[in-house]
Coordinates of C-alpha atoms and ligand atoms in Angstrom, one line a residue:
X222 CA 107.4 125.3 79.7
X223 CA 105.7 126.2 76.5
X224 CA 106.4 124.3 73.3
X225 CA 104.9 125.4 69.9
X226 CA 105.3 124.0 66.4
X227 CA 106.0 126.1 63.4
X228 CA 107.1 125.5 59.8
X229 CA 110.3 127.2 58.9
X230 CA 114.0 127.1 57.9
X231 CA 116.3 126.6 61.0
X232 CA 118.9 129.1 59.9
X233 CA 116.2 131.8 59.6
X234 CA 114.6 131.2 63.0
X235 CA 115.1 134.0 65.5
X236 CA 115.8 132.5 69.0
X237 CA 118.2 132.7 71.9
X238 CA 119.6 129.4 70.9
X239 CA 119.1 127.0 67.9
X240 CA 119.8 123.3 68.6
X241 CA 121.1 120.9 65.9
X242 CA 122.4 117.3 66.1
X243 CA 125.7 115.8 65.1
X244 CA 126.8 112.2 64.9
X245 CA 130.2 111.0 66.1
X246 CA 131.4 110.7 62.5
X247 CA 130.8 114.4 62.0
X248 CA 127.7 114.0 59.8
X249 CA 124.8 116.3 60.7
X250 CA 121.0 116.1 60.8
X251 CA 119.3 117.8 57.8
X252 CA 118.8 120.9 59.9
X253 CA 122.4 120.7 61.0
X254 CA 123.5 120.6 57.3
X255 CA 121.4 123.7 56.6
X256 CA 122.9 125.6 59.5
X257 CA 126.4 124.4 58.5
X258 CA 125.9 125.7 55.0
X259 CA 124.5 129.1 56.2
X260 CA 127.5 129.6 58.6
X261 CA 130.0 128.7 55.8
X262 CA 131.0 125.5 57.5
X263 CA 131.5 126.8 61.0
X264 CA 129.8 123.8 62.6
X265 CA 131.7 121.1 60.6
X266 CA 135.0 122.9 61.3
X267 CA 134.3 122.8 65.1
X268 CA 133.5 119.1 64.8
X269 CA 136.6 118.4 62.8
X270 CA 138.7 120.1 65.6
X271 CA 137.1 117.6 68.0
X272 CA 135.3 120.2 70.1
X273 CA 132.2 118.0 70.6
X274 CA 132.4 114.9 72.7
X275 CA 131.2 111.7 71.0
X276 CA 128.9 110.5 73.7
X277 CA 125.2 111.1 73.0
X278 CA 124.0 114.2 75.0
X279 CA 127.3 116.1 74.9
X280 CA 126.9 119.7 73.8
X281 CA 128.9 122.4 72.2
X282 CA 127.8 126.1 72.2
X283 CA 128.7 128.3 69.3
X284 CA 128.2 132.0 69.9
X285 CA 126.7 134.4 67.3
X286 CA 127.6 132.4 64.3
X287 CA 127.3 134.6 61.2
X288 CA 124.6 133.5 58.8
X289 CA 122.0 132.3 61.2
X290 CA 119.2 134.4 62.9
X291 CA 119.6 132.7 66.3
X292 CA 122.0 134.2 68.8
X293 CA 123.7 130.9 69.5
X294 CA 123.9 127.4 68.0
X295 CA 123.9 124.5 70.3
X296 CA 125.4 121.3 68.7
X297 CA 124.2 118.2 70.5
X298 CA 126.0 114.9 70.1
X299 CA 123.9 112.0 68.9
X300 CA 126.6 109.4 69.4
X301 CA 127.6 106.8 66.8
X302 CA 125.4 106.8 63.8
X303 CA 125.3 102.9 63.6
X304 CA 124.0 102.6 67.2
X305 CA 121.6 105.5 67.2
X306 CA 118.3 104.5 68.8
X307 CA 115.8 105.2 71.6
X308 CA 118.5 105.5 74.3
X309 CA 120.8 107.8 72.3
X310 CA 117.8 110.0 71.4
X311 CA 116.8 110.2 75.0
X312 CA 120.4 110.9 76.0
X313 CA 120.7 113.6 73.4
X314 CA 117.5 115.3 74.4
X315 CA 118.6 115.0 78.0
X316 CA 121.9 116.7 77.2
X317 CA 120.0 119.4 75.4
X318 CA 117.5 119.8 78.3
X319 CA 120.4 120.3 80.7
X320 CA 122.1 122.8 78.5
X321 CA 118.9 124.8 78.0
X322 CA 118.0 124.7 81.8
X323 CA 121.5 126.0 82.7
X324 CA 122.0 128.3 79.8
X325 CA 121.4 132.0 79.3
X326 CA 119.0 131.8 76.4
X327 CA 115.4 132.5 77.3
X328 CA 114.0 130.6 74.3
X329 CA 115.1 127.9 71.9
X330 CA 114.4 126.7 68.4
X331 CA 114.5 122.9 67.9
X332 CA 114.2 121.5 64.4
X333 CA 112.6 118.1 64.1
X334 CA 114.5 116.6 61.2
X335 CA 116.0 113.6 63.0
X336 CA 114.4 110.2 62.6
X337 CA 114.7 107.6 65.3
X338 CA 114.7 104.1 63.8
X339 CA 111.4 102.4 64.3
X340 CA 109.7 105.3 66.0
X341 CA 106.9 107.6 64.9
X342 CA 107.0 111.4 64.9
X343 CA 104.4 111.3 67.7
X344 CA 106.8 109.2 69.9
X345 CA 109.7 111.5 69.1
X346 CA 107.7 114.6 70.0
X347 CA 106.3 113.1 73.2
X348 CA 109.7 111.9 74.3
X349 CA 111.4 115.2 73.6
X350 CA 108.7 117.3 75.2
X351 CA 108.7 115.2 78.3
X352 CA 112.5 115.2 78.7
X353 CA 112.8 118.9 78.0
X354 CA 110.1 119.9 80.4
X355 CA 111.3 117.5 83.0
X356 CA 114.9 118.9 82.6
X357 CA 113.5 122.4 83.4
X358 CA 112.1 121.1 86.7
X359 CA 113.4 122.9 89.8
X360 CA 112.4 122.3 93.4
X361 CA 111.3 125.6 94.7
X362 CA 112.7 125.2 98.2
X363 CA 112.2 127.7 101.0
X364 CA 115.1 130.1 100.9
X365 CA 116.0 133.4 102.3
X366 CA 116.0 135.3 99.0
X367 CA 113.7 134.5 96.1
X368 CA 115.3 134.1 92.7
X369 CA 114.9 137.3 90.7
X370 CA 114.3 135.5 87.4
X371 CA 113.5 132.0 86.3
X372 CA 116.6 130.5 84.8
X373 CA 116.9 128.7 81.4
X374 CA 114.8 128.5 78.3
X375 CA 111.1 128.4 79.1
X376 CA 109.9 128.6 75.5
X377 CA 110.7 126.2 72.8
X378 CA 109.7 126.4 69.1
X379 CA 109.8 123.1 67.3
X380 CA 110.6 123.6 63.6
X381 CA 109.3 121.4 60.8
X382 CA 110.3 121.6 57.2
X383 CA 106.8 121.0 55.9
X384 CA 103.3 121.4 57.3
X385 CA 103.7 119.7 60.7
X386 CA 102.3 116.2 61.2
X387 CA 99.4 116.6 63.7
X388 CA 101.0 113.7 65.6
X389 CA 103.7 116.1 66.6
X390 CA 101.5 118.6 68.4
X391 CA 99.6 115.7 70.1
X392 CA 102.9 114.1 71.2
X393 CA 104.1 117.4 72.6
X394 CA 100.8 117.8 74.6
X395 CA 101.2 114.3 76.0
X396 CA 104.9 114.8 76.8
X397 CA 104.2 118.1 78.6
X398 CA 101.4 116.5 80.6
X399 CA 103.6 113.6 81.7
X400 CA 106.3 116.1 82.8
X401 CA 103.7 118.0 84.8
X402 CA 102.7 114.8 86.6
X403 CA 106.3 114.0 87.2
X404 CA 106.9 117.5 88.6
X405 CA 104.1 117.1 91.1
X406 CA 105.4 113.7 92.1
X407 CA 108.9 115.2 92.5
X408 CA 107.6 118.1 94.6
X409 CA 105.7 115.8 96.9
X410 CA 108.8 113.6 97.2
X411 CA 111.3 116.4 97.8
X412 CA 109.3 118.1 100.5
X413 CA 110.3 117.0 104.0
X414 CA 108.0 114.8 106.1
X415 CA 107.2 117.8 108.3
X416 CA 105.5 119.5 105.4
X417 CA 104.4 116.6 103.2
X418 CA 102.5 114.6 105.8
X419 CA 99.4 112.5 105.2
X420 CA 97.1 115.6 105.5
X421 CA 99.3 117.5 102.9
X422 CA 99.0 114.6 100.4
X423 CA 95.3 114.5 101.0
X424 CA 95.0 118.3 100.4
X425 CA 97.1 118.0 97.3
X426 CA 94.8 115.3 95.9
X427 CA 91.7 117.4 96.8
X428 CA 93.0 120.5 95.1
X429 CA 93.8 118.5 92.0
X430 CA 90.4 117.0 92.0
X431 CA 88.9 120.5 92.1
X432 CA 91.1 121.7 89.3
X433 CA 90.5 118.8 86.9
X434 CA 87.0 117.8 87.9
X435 CA 87.4 114.4 89.5
X436 CA 86.1 113.0 92.7
X437 CA 88.3 112.9 95.8
X438 CA 87.3 111.3 99.1
X439 CA 89.6 111.2 102.1
X440 CA 88.9 108.4 104.6
X441 CA 89.9 109.2 108.2
X442 CA 91.1 106.9 110.9
X443 CA 87.5 106.2 112.1
X444 CA 86.4 105.3 108.6
X445 CA 89.3 103.0 108.2
X446 CA 88.5 101.4 111.6
X447 CA 85.0 100.8 110.4
X448 CA 86.3 99.1 107.3
X449 CA 88.5 96.8 109.5
X450 CA 91.8 98.1 108.1
X451 CA 93.6 96.9 111.2
X452 CA 96.8 96.3 109.3
X453 CA 97.2 99.8 107.8
X454 CA 96.2 101.5 111.0
X455 CA 98.8 99.6 113.0
X456 CA 101.5 101.4 111.0
X457 CA 100.3 104.9 111.7
X458 CA 99.5 104.4 115.4
X459 CA 102.5 106.3 116.9
X460 CA 102.5 109.3 114.6
X461 CA 100.9 112.6 115.6
X462 CA 100.0 113.0 111.9
X463 CA 96.8 111.0 111.4
X464 CA 96.6 108.5 108.6
X465 CA 94.6 109.5 105.5
X466 CA 93.3 107.0 102.9
X467 CA 93.0 109.0 99.8
X468 CA 90.5 107.8 97.2
X469 CA 90.5 109.5 93.8
X470 CA 88.0 108.7 91.0
X471 CA 88.5 109.9 87.5
X472 CA 85.7 108.8 85.2
X473 CA 85.9 109.7 81.6
X474 CA 86.0 106.2 80.2
X475 CA 82.3 105.5 79.9
X476 CA 81.2 102.0 81.0
X477 CA 84.7 100.5 81.1
X478 CA 85.8 98.8 84.3
X479 CA 88.3 101.1 86.1
X480 CA 92.0 100.7 86.3
X481 CA 93.0 101.1 89.9
X482 CA 96.3 102.5 91.0
X483 CA 97.4 101.9 94.5
X484 CA 100.2 104.1 96.0
X485 CA 102.4 103.6 99.1
X486 CA 102.3 107.0 100.7
X487 CA 104.6 106.5 103.7
X488 CA 105.3 110.2 104.3
X489 CA 108.2 109.2 106.5
X490 CA 109.5 105.7 107.3
X491 CA 111.6 105.6 110.5
X492 CA 111.2 101.9 110.6
X493 CA 109.1 102.3 113.8
X494 CA 110.2 100.3 116.8
X495 CA 112.4 98.3 114.4
X496 CA 114.2 101.6 114.0
X497 CA 116.3 102.2 110.9
X498 CA 120.0 103.2 111.2
X499 CA 120.5 107.0 110.9
X500 CA 122.7 107.0 107.8
X501 CA 120.8 108.6 104.9
X502 CA 117.6 108.3 106.9
X503 CA 116.5 111.7 105.4
X504 CA 115.9 109.7 102.2
X505 CA 113.0 108.0 103.9
X506 CA 110.9 111.1 103.1
X507 CA 110.9 109.5 99.6
X508 CA 108.9 106.5 101.0
X509 CA 105.7 108.2 99.8
X510 CA 106.8 108.3 96.1
X511 CA 104.4 105.5 95.1
X512 CA 101.6 107.7 96.4
X513 CA 103.2 110.8 94.9
X514 CA 103.4 109.1 91.5
X515 CA 99.8 108.1 91.8
X516 CA 98.7 111.6 92.4
X517 CA 101.1 112.8 89.6
X518 CA 99.5 110.4 87.1
X519 CA 96.1 111.9 88.0
X520 CA 97.5 115.3 87.1
X521 CA 98.7 114.0 83.7
X522 CA 95.4 112.3 83.0
X523 CA 93.4 115.3 84.2
X524 CA 95.4 117.7 82.0
X525 CA 94.8 115.6 78.9
X526 CA 91.2 114.7 79.7
X527 CA 92.2 111.2 78.9
X528 CA 89.2 108.9 78.1
X529 CA 89.7 106.3 80.9
X530 CA 88.2 105.3 84.2
X531 CA 90.8 105.5 86.8
X532 CA 90.7 105.0 90.6
X533 CA 93.7 106.1 92.7
X534 CA 94.1 104.8 96.3
X535 CA 96.9 106.3 98.3
X536 CA 97.6 105.1 101.8
X537 CA 99.2 108.2 103.4
X538 CA 100.7 107.2 106.7
X539 CA 103.8 108.0 108.8
X540 CA 105.7 105.2 110.4
X541 CA 107.0 106.4 113.8
X542 CA 108.3 104.7 117.0
X543 CA 106.6 105.7 120.2
X544 CA 104.7 104.5 123.2
X545 CA 101.7 103.7 121.1
X546 CA 103.6 102.0 118.3
X547 CA 103.2 98.5 117.0
X548 CA 105.8 96.0 118.5
X549 CA 107.4 93.1 116.8
X550 CA 105.2 90.1 117.8
X551 CA 101.9 92.0 117.5
X552 CA 99.3 90.3 115.5
X553 CA 96.9 92.5 113.5
X554 CA 93.8 91.7 111.4
X555 CA 93.7 93.0 107.9
X556 CA 90.5 94.2 106.1
X557 CA 90.5 90.9 104.2
X558 CA 90.3 89.0 107.4
X559 CA 93.7 87.5 107.1
X560 CA 95.8 88.0 110.2
X561 CA 99.4 89.1 110.2
X562 CA 102.2 88.7 112.7
X563 CA 104.4 91.8 112.6
X564 CA 107.9 90.5 112.9
X565 CA 109.5 93.8 111.8
X566 CA 107.8 97.1 112.0
X567 CA 110.0 98.4 109.2
X568 CA 108.3 96.0 106.7
X569 CA 105.3 98.5 106.9
X570 CA 104.7 99.1 103.2
X571 CA 103.0 95.7 102.8
X572 CA 101.0 96.3 105.9
X573 CA 99.4 99.5 104.5
X574 CA 99.1 98.3 100.9
X575 CA 97.3 95.0 101.8
X576 CA 94.3 96.9 103.1
X577 CA 94.2 99.2 100.1
X578 CA 94.3 96.2 97.8
X579 CA 91.3 94.7 99.6
X580 CA 89.5 98.0 99.3
X581 CA 90.2 98.0 95.6
X582 CA 87.9 95.0 95.2
X583 CA 84.8 97.2 95.5
X584 CA 85.6 98.8 92.1
X585 CA 85.5 95.5 90.2
X586 CA 88.7 96.7 88.6
X587 CA 89.9 95.8 85.1
X588 CA 93.3 95.6 86.8
X589 CA 95.2 97.0 89.8
X590 CA 98.7 98.3 89.7
X591 CA 100.4 99.2 92.9
X592 CA 103.4 101.6 93.1
X593 CA 105.6 101.3 96.1
X594 CA 109.1 102.0 97.5
X595 CA 108.7 98.6 99.1
X596 CA 112.1 96.9 99.6
X597 CA 115.7 97.8 99.9
X598 CA 116.3 94.4 98.3
X599 CA 115.0 95.8 95.0
X600 CA 117.7 98.5 95.1
X601 CA 120.3 95.7 95.6
X602 CA 118.8 93.6 92.8
X603 CA 118.2 96.3 90.1
X604 CA 119.8 99.5 91.3
X605 CA 118.6 102.8 90.0
X606 CA 117.9 101.7 86.5
X607 CA 114.9 99.4 86.6
X608 CA 111.9 99.2 88.9
X609 CA 111.0 95.7 90.0
X610 CA 107.8 94.3 88.5
X611 CA 105.8 91.3 89.8
X612 CA 102.3 90.3 88.6
X613 CA 99.7 87.6 88.9
X614 CA 98.9 88.1 85.2
X615 CA 101.5 87.7 82.4
X616 CA 99.7 89.8 79.8
X617 CA 99.4 92.7 82.2
X618 CA 103.1 92.3 83.1
X619 CA 104.1 92.3 79.4
X620 CA 102.0 95.4 78.7
X621 CA 103.7 97.3 81.6
X622 CA 107.2 96.1 80.7
X623 CA 106.6 97.3 77.1
X624 CA 105.6 100.8 78.4
X625 CA 108.8 100.8 80.4
X626 CA 110.9 100.1 77.3
X627 CA 109.0 102.7 75.2
X628 CA 109.5 105.5 77.8
X629 CA 112.9 104.5 79.1
X630 CA 111.2 104.3 82.5
X631 CA 112.0 100.7 82.6
X632 CA 110.9 97.8 84.8
X633 CA 112.2 94.2 85.1
X634 CA 110.1 91.3 86.0
X635 CA 110.9 89.0 89.0
X636 CA 109.0 85.7 89.7
X637 CA 106.1 85.5 92.0
X638 CA 106.2 81.7 92.6
X639 CA 104.5 80.2 95.6
X640 CA 107.8 78.4 96.3
X641 CA 108.8 81.5 98.3
X642 CA 105.6 81.3 100.4
X643 CA 107.1 79.3 103.3
X644 CA 109.4 82.2 104.1
X645 CA 106.3 84.2 105.2
X646 CA 105.0 81.4 107.5
X647 CA 104.0 82.5 111.0
X648 CA 103.3 80.4 114.1
X649 CA 100.9 83.0 115.4
X650 CA 99.0 84.3 112.4
X651 CA 98.0 83.5 108.8
X652 CA 101.3 85.0 107.6
X653 CA 104.2 87.1 108.9
X654 CA 105.3 90.4 107.4
X655 CA 108.9 89.4 107.2
X656 CA 110.3 87.0 104.6
X657 CA 113.9 86.9 105.7
X658 CA 117.0 88.0 103.9
X659 CA 116.6 85.9 100.7
X660 CA 114.6 87.3 97.8
X661 CA 113.2 90.2 99.8
X662 CA 111.5 91.9 96.9
X663 CA 109.7 88.7 95.9
X664 CA 108.5 87.9 99.4
X665 CA 107.2 91.4 99.8
X666 CA 105.3 91.1 96.5
X667 CA 104.1 87.6 97.4
X668 CA 102.7 88.9 100.7
X669 CA 100.7 91.5 98.6
X670 CA 99.5 88.9 96.2
X671 CA 97.5 87.3 98.9
X672 CA 95.4 90.4 99.0
X673 CA 95.1 90.8 95.2
X674 CA 93.5 87.5 94.3
X675 CA 90.2 89.0 93.1
X676 CA 91.6 90.7 90.0
X677 CA 94.6 91.1 87.6
X678 CA 97.3 92.8 89.5
X679 CA 100.8 94.1 89.1
X680 CA 103.2 95.5 91.7
X681 CA 106.0 97.9 90.8
X682 CA 108.7 98.2 93.4
X683 CA 110.2 101.7 92.9
X684 CA 112.6 101.7 95.9
X685 CA 115.6 102.2 93.6
X686 CA 114.1 104.3 90.9
X687 CA 111.8 106.9 92.6
X688 CA 114.7 109.0 93.9
X689 CA 118.5 109.4 93.5
X690 CA 121.1 109.9 96.2
X691 CA 124.3 111.9 96.1
X692 CA 125.0 115.4 94.7
X693 CA 121.9 115.3 92.6
X694 CA 119.7 114.1 95.4
X695 CA 116.0 114.3 94.6
X696 CA 112.9 112.6 93.5
X697 CA 112.8 111.4 89.9
X698 CA 109.1 111.4 89.1
X699 CA 109.3 107.7 88.2
X700 CA 107.2 105.7 87.4
X701 CA 104.9 108.4 86.1
X702 CA 106.2 108.0 82.5
X703 CA 105.6 104.2 82.6
X704 CA 102.2 104.4 84.1
X705 CA 101.1 107.3 81.8
X706 CA 102.2 105.3 78.8
X707 CA 100.1 102.3 80.1
X708 CA 97.1 104.6 80.4
X709 CA 97.7 106.2 77.0
X710 CA 97.7 102.6 75.6
X711 CA 94.5 101.8 77.3
X712 CA 92.9 105.0 76.0
X713 CA 94.1 104.2 72.5
X714 CA 96.4 107.2 72.1
X715 CA 99.8 105.8 72.7
X716 CA 102.4 106.6 70.1
X717 CA 105.1 104.0 69.6
Ligands
BES1471 N1 110.8 101.9 102.6 C1 111.5 100.8 102.8 C2 112.2 100.3 101.6 C3 113.3 101.1 101.0 C4 114.6 100.9 101.3 C5 113.0 102.1 100.0 C6 115.6 101.7 100.8 C7 114.0 102.8 99.5 C8 115.3 102.6 99.8 C9 110.7 99.7 103.4 O1 109.6 100.1 104.2 C10 111.5 98.8 104.3 O2 112.0 99.3 105.2 N2 111.7 97.6 103.9 C11 112.5 96.7 104.6 C12 111.8 95.4 104.6 C13 112.4 94.3 105.4 C14 112.3 94.8 106.9 C15 111.6 93.1 105.2 C16 113.8 96.6 103.9 O3 113.9 96.7 102.6 O4 114.8 96.5 104.6
MN1472 MN1 110.2 100.4 106.2
ZN1473 ZN1 108.9 101.9 103.9

């Protein structure tokens, strides 16, 4: 997607479609008023008839309205004027994105005359660019016949009344870069485990490193053995696809201590010997989405040349049953030296992440954030709307939560009290990998916290947010927006 900014009057702009906004009470944005006047009231007449649904994001297409240069006018509902805010703005742009992606127009004009209460033009531009580009995402799946033409509007002209605020162009650049990172995360997630295996993730990271000039090192099984990563290696034992530990280093932040991202890259999670039931098991291809988001964030950061020091650690592993698989009751030794009794081979995320967290110590990190589809319990607790957030540092947690609110890629904090620790007690090792049915997301995080004592750390459980089921089944690209906003903040370029 290409988005440019020009100064001009909306009614005079030539385009396949011109978008304007309307509130539920029938009032229009300044650009909408100009278009209504130019069309002799065609827009307000349609609104009076009740042709546009009141809910933010609903759209109404008017064909060849006389008086405007564009071929079509798309009226986008902004919802009730009194309650207009972040969510309604995002919903409205989301509705617009959907209409543009499915519509016939090849290009669109989008006047920026709408103010969101409490938000800067940079925030508005970034949010809109991200949602529009993300809305144009399509998974290019293998099919018999290739599409003749890409569908939807691929070019958008943003119109401003006066000389555009430079914040707008910068916001658009950031928004497009975030959407690019999301698209990569989505692609990796949507590919089946037969294609997107650990080696594929490693190759993707390598290619990205080449493209954007950052360092990528891939540790093989033998390297991991030397490091003593007995816990991580126990998970991949029975797969024919060898484990890869992907280490990415992006260093444009001068002498600053690095931020380390750790991603769970379970390219398929069968549960292992503690085999999962077969209903919806295909969705366990999404168990690498933490790793996919980590790689996606590197694309965003690389595209922008963001001045940060960032390390990405992705444990890419496949959890399979088989003659060589771990059994319940096996005790393994992690790189930290702590021993773990595996009571359930399906609680494998923590087994791979703990060794990556120990490895992270060598970077003397400013902080470590792990991204993982860790627990089904998180889906039960928070559903598809919020990721679960747990941290050993309140300031870091607050910073991340704020980024969630600012992007709409929200997270919600759960406690990490040691009161839950007895649930992980083992008679045969320092801890077990199974915390029982109560507070499953917390015991999962608490397990990880025992490997994250050397630095400030936050854990984002994206089990419910990284993908959606049903008719629109697919990866969402979350939490690339949240993590990108966090890094923008650290780089001093975040618009609020
Ligand atoms: N990958 C799953 C968690 C998951 C479940 C992600 C549903 C997305 C949707 C994870 O490896 C897992 O199996 N967790 C177990 C942990 C339990 C055995 C302690 C779970 O949630 O049931
Ligand atoms: Mn599992
Ligand atoms: Zn898993």
